[in-house]
Coordinates of C-alpha atoms and ligand atoms in Angstrom, one line a residue:
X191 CA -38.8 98.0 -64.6
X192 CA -36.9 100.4 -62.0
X193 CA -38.1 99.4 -58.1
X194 CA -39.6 102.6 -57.9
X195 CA -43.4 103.3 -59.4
X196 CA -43.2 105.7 -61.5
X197 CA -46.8 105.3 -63.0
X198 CA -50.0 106.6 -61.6
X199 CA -52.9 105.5 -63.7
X200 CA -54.3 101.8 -62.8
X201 CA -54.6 100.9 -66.6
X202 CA -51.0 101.5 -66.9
X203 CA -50.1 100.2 -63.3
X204 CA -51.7 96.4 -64.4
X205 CA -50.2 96.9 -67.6
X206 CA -46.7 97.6 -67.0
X207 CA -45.5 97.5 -62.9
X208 CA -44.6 93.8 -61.5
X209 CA -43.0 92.9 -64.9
X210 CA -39.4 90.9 -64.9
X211 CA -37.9 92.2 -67.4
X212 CA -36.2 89.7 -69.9
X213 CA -32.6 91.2 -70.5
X214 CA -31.9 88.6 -72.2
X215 CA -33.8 88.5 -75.2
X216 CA -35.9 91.8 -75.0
X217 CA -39.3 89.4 -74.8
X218 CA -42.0 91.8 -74.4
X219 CA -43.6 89.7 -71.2
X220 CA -41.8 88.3 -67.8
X221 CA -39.8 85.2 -67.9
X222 CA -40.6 82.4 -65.7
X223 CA -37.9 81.8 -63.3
X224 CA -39.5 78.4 -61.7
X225 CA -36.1 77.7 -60.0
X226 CA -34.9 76.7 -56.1
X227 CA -31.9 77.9 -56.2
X228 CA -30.1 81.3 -56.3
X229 CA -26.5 82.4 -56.0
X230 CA -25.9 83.8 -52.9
X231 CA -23.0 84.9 -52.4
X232 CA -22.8 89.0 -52.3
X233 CA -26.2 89.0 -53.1
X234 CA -28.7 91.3 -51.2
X235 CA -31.4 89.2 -51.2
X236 CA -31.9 85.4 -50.4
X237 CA -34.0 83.8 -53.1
X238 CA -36.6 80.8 -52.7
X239 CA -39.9 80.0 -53.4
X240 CA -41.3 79.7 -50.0
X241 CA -39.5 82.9 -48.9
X242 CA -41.6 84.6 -51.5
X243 CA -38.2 86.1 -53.1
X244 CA -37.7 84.9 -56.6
X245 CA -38.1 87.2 -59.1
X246 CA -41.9 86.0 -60.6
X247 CA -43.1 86.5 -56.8
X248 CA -41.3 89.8 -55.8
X249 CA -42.2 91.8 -59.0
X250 CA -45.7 90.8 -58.7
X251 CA -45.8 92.2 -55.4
X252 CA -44.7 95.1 -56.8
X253 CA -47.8 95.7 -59.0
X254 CA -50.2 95.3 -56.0
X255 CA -48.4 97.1 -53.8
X256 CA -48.3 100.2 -56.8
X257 CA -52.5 99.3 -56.5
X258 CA -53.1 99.7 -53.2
X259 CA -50.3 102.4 -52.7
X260 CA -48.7 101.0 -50.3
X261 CA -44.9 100.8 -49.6
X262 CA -44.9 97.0 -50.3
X263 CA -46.9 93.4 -50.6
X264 CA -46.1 89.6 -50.6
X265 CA -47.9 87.1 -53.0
X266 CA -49.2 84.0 -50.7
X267 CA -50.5 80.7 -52.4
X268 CA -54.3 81.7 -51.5
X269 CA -57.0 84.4 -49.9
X270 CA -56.9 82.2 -46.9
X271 CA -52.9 81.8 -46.6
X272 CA -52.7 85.8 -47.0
X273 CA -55.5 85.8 -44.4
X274 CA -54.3 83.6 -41.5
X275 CA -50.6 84.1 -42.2
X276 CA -51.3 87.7 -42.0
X277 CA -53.5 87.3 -38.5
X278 CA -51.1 85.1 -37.0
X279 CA -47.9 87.1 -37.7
X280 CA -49.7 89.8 -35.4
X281 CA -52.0 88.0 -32.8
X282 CA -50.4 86.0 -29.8
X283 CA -51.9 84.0 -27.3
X284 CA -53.4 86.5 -24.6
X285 CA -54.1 88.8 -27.1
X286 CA -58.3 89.8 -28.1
X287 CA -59.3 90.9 -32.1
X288 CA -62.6 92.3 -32.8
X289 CA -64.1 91.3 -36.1
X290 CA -67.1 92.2 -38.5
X291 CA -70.0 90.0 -38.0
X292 CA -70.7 89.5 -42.2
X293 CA -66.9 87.7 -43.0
X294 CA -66.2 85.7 -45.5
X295 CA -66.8 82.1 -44.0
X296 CA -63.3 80.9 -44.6
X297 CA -62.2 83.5 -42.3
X298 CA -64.9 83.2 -39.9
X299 CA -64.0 79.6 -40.0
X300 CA -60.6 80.3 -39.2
X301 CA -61.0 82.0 -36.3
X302 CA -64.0 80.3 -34.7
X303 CA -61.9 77.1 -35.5
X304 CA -58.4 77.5 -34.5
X305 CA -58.2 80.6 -32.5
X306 CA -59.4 79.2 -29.1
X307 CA -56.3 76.9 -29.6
X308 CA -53.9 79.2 -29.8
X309 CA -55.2 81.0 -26.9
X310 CA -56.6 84.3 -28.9
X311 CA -59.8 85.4 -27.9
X312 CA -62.5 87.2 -30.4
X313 CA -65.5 89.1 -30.6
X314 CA -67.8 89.7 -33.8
X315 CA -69.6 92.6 -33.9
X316 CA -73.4 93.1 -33.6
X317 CA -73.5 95.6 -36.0
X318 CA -71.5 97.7 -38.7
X319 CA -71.0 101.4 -37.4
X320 CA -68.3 102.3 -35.5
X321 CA -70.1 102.1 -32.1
X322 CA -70.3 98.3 -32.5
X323 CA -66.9 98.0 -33.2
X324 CA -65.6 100.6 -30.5
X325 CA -67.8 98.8 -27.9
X326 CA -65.9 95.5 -28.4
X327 CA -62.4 96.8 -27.4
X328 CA -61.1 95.6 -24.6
X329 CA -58.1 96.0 -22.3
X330 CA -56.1 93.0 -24.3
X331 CA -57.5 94.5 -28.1
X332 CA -54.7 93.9 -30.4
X333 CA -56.8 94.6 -33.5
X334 CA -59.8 95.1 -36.3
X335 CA -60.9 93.1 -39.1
X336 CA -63.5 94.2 -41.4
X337 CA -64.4 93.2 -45.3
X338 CA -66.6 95.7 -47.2
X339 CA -68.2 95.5 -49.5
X340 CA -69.7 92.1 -47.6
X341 CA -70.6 88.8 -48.6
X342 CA -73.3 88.7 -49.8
X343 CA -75.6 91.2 -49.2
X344 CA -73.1 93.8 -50.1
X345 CA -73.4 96.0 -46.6
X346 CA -70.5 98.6 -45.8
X347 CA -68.6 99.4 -43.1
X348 CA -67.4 103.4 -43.6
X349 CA -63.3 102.3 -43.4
X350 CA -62.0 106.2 -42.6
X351 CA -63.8 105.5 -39.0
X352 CA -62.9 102.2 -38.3
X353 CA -59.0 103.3 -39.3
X354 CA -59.6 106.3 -36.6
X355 CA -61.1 104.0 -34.0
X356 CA -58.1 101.4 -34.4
X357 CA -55.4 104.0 -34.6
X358 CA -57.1 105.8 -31.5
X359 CA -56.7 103.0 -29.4
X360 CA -53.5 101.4 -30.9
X361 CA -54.9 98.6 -32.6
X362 CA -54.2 96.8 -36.0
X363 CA -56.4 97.4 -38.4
X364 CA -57.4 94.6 -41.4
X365 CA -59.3 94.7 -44.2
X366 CA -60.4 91.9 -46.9
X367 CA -60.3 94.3 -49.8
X368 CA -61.4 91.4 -52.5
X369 CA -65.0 92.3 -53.3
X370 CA -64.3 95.7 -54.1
X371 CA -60.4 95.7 -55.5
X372 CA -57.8 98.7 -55.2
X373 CA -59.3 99.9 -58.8
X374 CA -62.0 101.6 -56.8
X375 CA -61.1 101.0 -53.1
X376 CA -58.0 101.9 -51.4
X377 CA -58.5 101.3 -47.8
X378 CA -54.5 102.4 -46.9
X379 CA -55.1 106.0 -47.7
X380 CA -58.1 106.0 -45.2
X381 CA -55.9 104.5 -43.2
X382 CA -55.7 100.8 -42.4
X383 CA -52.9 98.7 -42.0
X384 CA -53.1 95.6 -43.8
X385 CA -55.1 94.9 -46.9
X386 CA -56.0 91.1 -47.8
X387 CA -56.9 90.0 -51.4
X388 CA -58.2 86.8 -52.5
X389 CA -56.3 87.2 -55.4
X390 CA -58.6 83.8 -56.6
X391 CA -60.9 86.3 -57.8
X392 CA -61.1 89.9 -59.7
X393 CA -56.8 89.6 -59.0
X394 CA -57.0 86.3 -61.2
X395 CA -60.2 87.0 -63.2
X396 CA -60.5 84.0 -65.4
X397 CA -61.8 81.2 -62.2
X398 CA -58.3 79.9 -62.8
X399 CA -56.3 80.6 -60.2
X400 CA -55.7 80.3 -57.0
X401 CA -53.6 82.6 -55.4
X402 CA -53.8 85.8 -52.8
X403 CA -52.2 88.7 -51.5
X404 CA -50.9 91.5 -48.8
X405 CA -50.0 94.8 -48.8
X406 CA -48.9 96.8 -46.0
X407 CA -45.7 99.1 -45.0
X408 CA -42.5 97.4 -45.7
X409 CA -42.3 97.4 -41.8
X410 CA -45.8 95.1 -41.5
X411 CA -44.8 93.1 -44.1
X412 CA -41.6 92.0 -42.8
X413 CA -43.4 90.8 -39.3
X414 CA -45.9 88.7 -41.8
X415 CA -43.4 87.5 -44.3
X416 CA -41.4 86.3 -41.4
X417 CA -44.2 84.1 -40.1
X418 CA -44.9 83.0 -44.0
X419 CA -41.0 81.7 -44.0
X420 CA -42.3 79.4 -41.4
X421 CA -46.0 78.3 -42.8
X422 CA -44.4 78.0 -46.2
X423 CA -48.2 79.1 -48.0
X424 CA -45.5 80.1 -51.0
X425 CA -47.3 80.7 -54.7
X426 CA -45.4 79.2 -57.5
X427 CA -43.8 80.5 -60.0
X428 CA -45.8 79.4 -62.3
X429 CA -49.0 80.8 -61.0
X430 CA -47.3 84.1 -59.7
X431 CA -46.6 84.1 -63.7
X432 CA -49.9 83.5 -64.4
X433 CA -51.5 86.3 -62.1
X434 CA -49.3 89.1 -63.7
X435 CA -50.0 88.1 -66.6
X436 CA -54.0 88.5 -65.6
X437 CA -53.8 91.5 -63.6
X438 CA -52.4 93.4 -67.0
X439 CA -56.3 93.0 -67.9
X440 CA -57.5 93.7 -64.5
X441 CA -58.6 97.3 -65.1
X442 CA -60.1 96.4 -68.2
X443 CA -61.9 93.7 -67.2
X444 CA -63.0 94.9 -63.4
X445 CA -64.3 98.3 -64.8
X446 CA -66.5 96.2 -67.7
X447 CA -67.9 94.2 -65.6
X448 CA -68.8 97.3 -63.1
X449 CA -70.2 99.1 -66.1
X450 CA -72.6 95.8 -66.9
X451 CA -73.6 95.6 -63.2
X452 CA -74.6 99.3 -63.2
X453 CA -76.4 98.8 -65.9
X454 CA -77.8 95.5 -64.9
X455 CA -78.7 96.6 -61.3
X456 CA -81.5 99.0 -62.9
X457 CA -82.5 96.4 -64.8
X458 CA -83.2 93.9 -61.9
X459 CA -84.6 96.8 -59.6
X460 CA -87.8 97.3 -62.0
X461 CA -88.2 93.4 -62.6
X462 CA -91.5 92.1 -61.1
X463 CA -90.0 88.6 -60.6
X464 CA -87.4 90.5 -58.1
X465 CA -88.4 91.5 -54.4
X466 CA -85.2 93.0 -53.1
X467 CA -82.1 94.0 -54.8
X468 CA -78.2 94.6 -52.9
X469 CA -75.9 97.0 -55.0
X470 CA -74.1 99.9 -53.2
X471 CA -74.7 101.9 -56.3
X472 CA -78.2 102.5 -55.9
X473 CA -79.3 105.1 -54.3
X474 CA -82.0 102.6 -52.2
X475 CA -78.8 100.6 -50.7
X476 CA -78.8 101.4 -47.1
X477 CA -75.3 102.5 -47.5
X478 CA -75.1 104.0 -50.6
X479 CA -74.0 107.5 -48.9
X480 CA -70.9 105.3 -47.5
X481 CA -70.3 104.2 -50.7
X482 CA -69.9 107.7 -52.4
X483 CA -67.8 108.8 -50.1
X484 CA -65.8 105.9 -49.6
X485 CA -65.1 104.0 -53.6
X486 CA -64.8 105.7 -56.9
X487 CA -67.3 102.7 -57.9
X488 CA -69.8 100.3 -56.5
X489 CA -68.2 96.9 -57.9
X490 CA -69.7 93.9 -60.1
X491 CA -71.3 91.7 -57.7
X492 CA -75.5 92.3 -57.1
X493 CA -77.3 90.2 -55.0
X494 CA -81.4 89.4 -55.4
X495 CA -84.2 88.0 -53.6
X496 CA -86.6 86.5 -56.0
X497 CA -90.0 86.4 -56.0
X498 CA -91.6 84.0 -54.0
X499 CA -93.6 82.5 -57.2
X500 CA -90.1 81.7 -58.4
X501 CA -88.1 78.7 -56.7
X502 CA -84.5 79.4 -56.7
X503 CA -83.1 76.8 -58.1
X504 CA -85.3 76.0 -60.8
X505 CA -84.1 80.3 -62.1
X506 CA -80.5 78.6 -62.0
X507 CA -81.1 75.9 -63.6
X508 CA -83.0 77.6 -66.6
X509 CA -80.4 79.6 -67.2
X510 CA -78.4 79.1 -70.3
X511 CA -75.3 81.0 -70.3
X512 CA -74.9 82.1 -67.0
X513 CA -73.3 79.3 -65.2
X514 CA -75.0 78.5 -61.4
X515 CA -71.3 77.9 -60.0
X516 CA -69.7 78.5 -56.9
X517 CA -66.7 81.1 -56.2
X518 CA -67.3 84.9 -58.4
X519 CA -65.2 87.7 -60.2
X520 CA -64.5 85.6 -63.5
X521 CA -65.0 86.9 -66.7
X522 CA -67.9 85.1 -67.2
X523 CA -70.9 85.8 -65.5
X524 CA -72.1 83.5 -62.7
X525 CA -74.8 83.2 -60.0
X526 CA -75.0 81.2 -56.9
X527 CA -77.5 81.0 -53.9
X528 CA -75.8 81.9 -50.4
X529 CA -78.4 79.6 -48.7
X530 CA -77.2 76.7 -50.3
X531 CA -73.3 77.5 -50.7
X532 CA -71.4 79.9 -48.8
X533 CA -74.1 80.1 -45.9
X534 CA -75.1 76.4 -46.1
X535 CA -73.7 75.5 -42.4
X536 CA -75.7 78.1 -40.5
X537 CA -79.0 77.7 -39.5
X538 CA -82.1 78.5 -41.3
X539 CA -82.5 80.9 -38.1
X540 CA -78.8 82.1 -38.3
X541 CA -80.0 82.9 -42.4
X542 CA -82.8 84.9 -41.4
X543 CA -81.2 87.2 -38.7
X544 CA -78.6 87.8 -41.5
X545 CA -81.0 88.5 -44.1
X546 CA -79.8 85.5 -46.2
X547 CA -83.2 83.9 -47.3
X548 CA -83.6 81.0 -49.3
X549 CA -84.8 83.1 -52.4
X550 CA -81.4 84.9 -52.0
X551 CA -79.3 85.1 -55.4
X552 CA -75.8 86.5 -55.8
X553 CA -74.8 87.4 -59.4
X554 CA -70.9 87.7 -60.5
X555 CA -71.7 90.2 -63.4
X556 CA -69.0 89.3 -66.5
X557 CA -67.6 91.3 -69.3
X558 CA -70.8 89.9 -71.8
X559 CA -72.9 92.3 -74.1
X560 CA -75.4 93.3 -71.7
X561 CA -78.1 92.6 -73.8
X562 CA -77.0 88.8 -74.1
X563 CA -77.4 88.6 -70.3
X564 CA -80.2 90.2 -69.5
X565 CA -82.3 87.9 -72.2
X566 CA -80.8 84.7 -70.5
X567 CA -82.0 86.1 -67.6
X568 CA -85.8 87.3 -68.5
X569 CA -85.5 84.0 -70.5
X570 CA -85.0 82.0 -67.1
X571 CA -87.9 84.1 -65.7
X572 CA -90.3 83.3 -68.3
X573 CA -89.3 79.4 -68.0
X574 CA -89.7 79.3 -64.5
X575 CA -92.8 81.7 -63.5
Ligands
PLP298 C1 -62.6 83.8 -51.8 C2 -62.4 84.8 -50.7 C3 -61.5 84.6 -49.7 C4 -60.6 83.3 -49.7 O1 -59.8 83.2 -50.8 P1 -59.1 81.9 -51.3 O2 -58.3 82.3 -52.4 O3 -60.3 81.0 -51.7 O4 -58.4 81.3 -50.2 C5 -61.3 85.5 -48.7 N1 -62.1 86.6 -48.7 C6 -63.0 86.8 -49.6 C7 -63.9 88.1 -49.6 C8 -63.3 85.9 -50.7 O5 -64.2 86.1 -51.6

């Protein structure tokens, strides 16, 4: 594999960029290099785990940099570590970031928690347009964070706009990219900075590993690995092997599970036990138009408010194949309620105002037969009405 990407479809990108190659014995996959120590002498480049430098970490950075086209990345050991290493490395005390109101809570919790400590001051939006974003800035704005497709009601923020607004006033711009992946998102072209990936999820694929990611210029990513040196949220080898290794099914997998949650999101929208229904793709989501012009497809995560005859965790629990679990973007399909999960340490009140209601159900649609899921699902319905 030559440093340069030479390959421009995704299929081929997953398949073949961020491989080591194995000069010694031809083996058609990367070999684990798990050591802590590397010659140095005359050698361009320091290698060590925590410096994210041996050769499992670099080349995987290499394939989702190739992803997200941008001129690099760095592999951290979770969402979270490529999150706050990333925030740190740009925010100092003094300094003010405005965020997106609907975060993922880790994040949220991050910055509610430890900012004030470090002296950074924040503001969440009231809203998702522009305006609410724009009318956060103040004097000491250093930058932007925003995550679209949201968790878990699937609202958008339109990224071109929120790239102008940041670039317009000299900001930094973030984006969680997770929910949607580079496969049908690719926020850098619209131009924002720094991409974040919970690589835990669609990255990994298989709910075994725990891992993330960032990709920026080569010039961003030098200020963040710098402060990851010192944080030390390294991936090891053995995972970083693991996660190539996954991501060569990425495509495959992410678009399958699209294609079922296209599918299954007409399903759901004519089924009498359903009230509402949260998928960009259809043409009722609020932001559908944002999501045309914005994604090249509308992802594999729906989200449902049942019918009031039906109490939520009684549909869970009937199910039989899908599995009521926590976390998404597995191969299996999986469904959680926000209310009592993700959104459990907000008030009832806090729910409401967000539109998170106890009869709230988020669905992680798998690569299974269609068929097969939507009879475990009528199935539960019949069980439980
Ligand atoms: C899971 C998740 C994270 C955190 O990732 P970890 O790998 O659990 O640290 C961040 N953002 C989003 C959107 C997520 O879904």
């Amino acid at each position: 594999m030559s440093d340069k990407n030479i390959y421009k479809g995704l299929n081929t990108i997953c398949t073949h960029v961020g491989q080591v190659k194995d000069e010694q014995f031809g083996g058609s996959v990367s070999p684990i290099y798990p050591g802590t120590s590397y010659e140095y002498i005359d050698k361009d480049i320091d290698r060590y785990p925590r410096y994210s430098s041996t050769p499992n970490q670099e080349f995987l950075a290499k394939k989702v940099a190739a992803l997200e086209e941008t001129e690099d990345a760095i592999i951290l050991g979770s969402g979270m570590a490529a999150i706050s290493t990333s925030l740190m490395a740009f925010l100092n005390s003094g300094d003010h970031i405005v965020l997106q109101n609907d975060i993922y809570g880790g994040t949220r919790n991050l910055v509610e928690a430890q900012f004030q400590r470090y002296g950074i001051q924040y503001s969440f939006t009231d809203g998702l347009d522009a305006k609410s974003f724009e009318k956060e800035i103040k004097a000491n704005t250093k930058a932007i964070y925003i995550e679209t497709p949201s968790n878990p009601l699937l609202k958008l923020v339109d990224i071109k706009q929120i790239a102008d607004l940041s670039r317009s006033n000299g900001l930094i711009s973030f984006i969680d990219n997770t929910f949607a992946t580079p496969l049908i998102q690719k926020p850098h072209k619209l131009g924002i900075d720094i991409i974040l990936h919970s690589a835990t999820k669609y990255f990994g694929g298989h709910s075994d590993i725990c891992a993330g990611a960032v990709a920026s210029t080569a010039e961003h990513r030098e200020i963040i690995w710098n402060l990851s040196k010192n944080l030390g949220g390294s991936l090891s080898d053995y995972t970083a092997w693991l996660l190539e290794r996954s991501m060569k099914t990425l495509s495959v997998r992410f678009f399958a599970q699209q294609k079922n949650a296209g599918e299954l999101s007409k399903y759901l929208s004519e089924c009498k036990f359903i009230d509402k229904i949260y998928y960009p793709g259809l043409e009722t989501h609020p932001n559908h138009d944002i999501a045309r012009k914005q994604m090249t497809g509308y992802g594999a995560v729906i989200s449902f408010e049942l019918n009031k005859s039906i109490e939520q965790k009684s549909f869970l629990t009937s199910l039989n194949m899908i599995n009521p679990s926590m976390s998404f973007a597995g191969v299996e399909s999986t469904m959680l309620s926000p209310a009592e999960t993700s959104h459990y340490l907000l008030t009832p009140e806090e729910r409401i105002v967000q539109g998170i209601t106890d009869n709230l159900i988020r669905f992680s649609v798998g690569i299974e037969d269609v068929p097969d899921i939507q009879n475990d699902i009528e199935q539960a319905f019949n069980k439980c009405k």
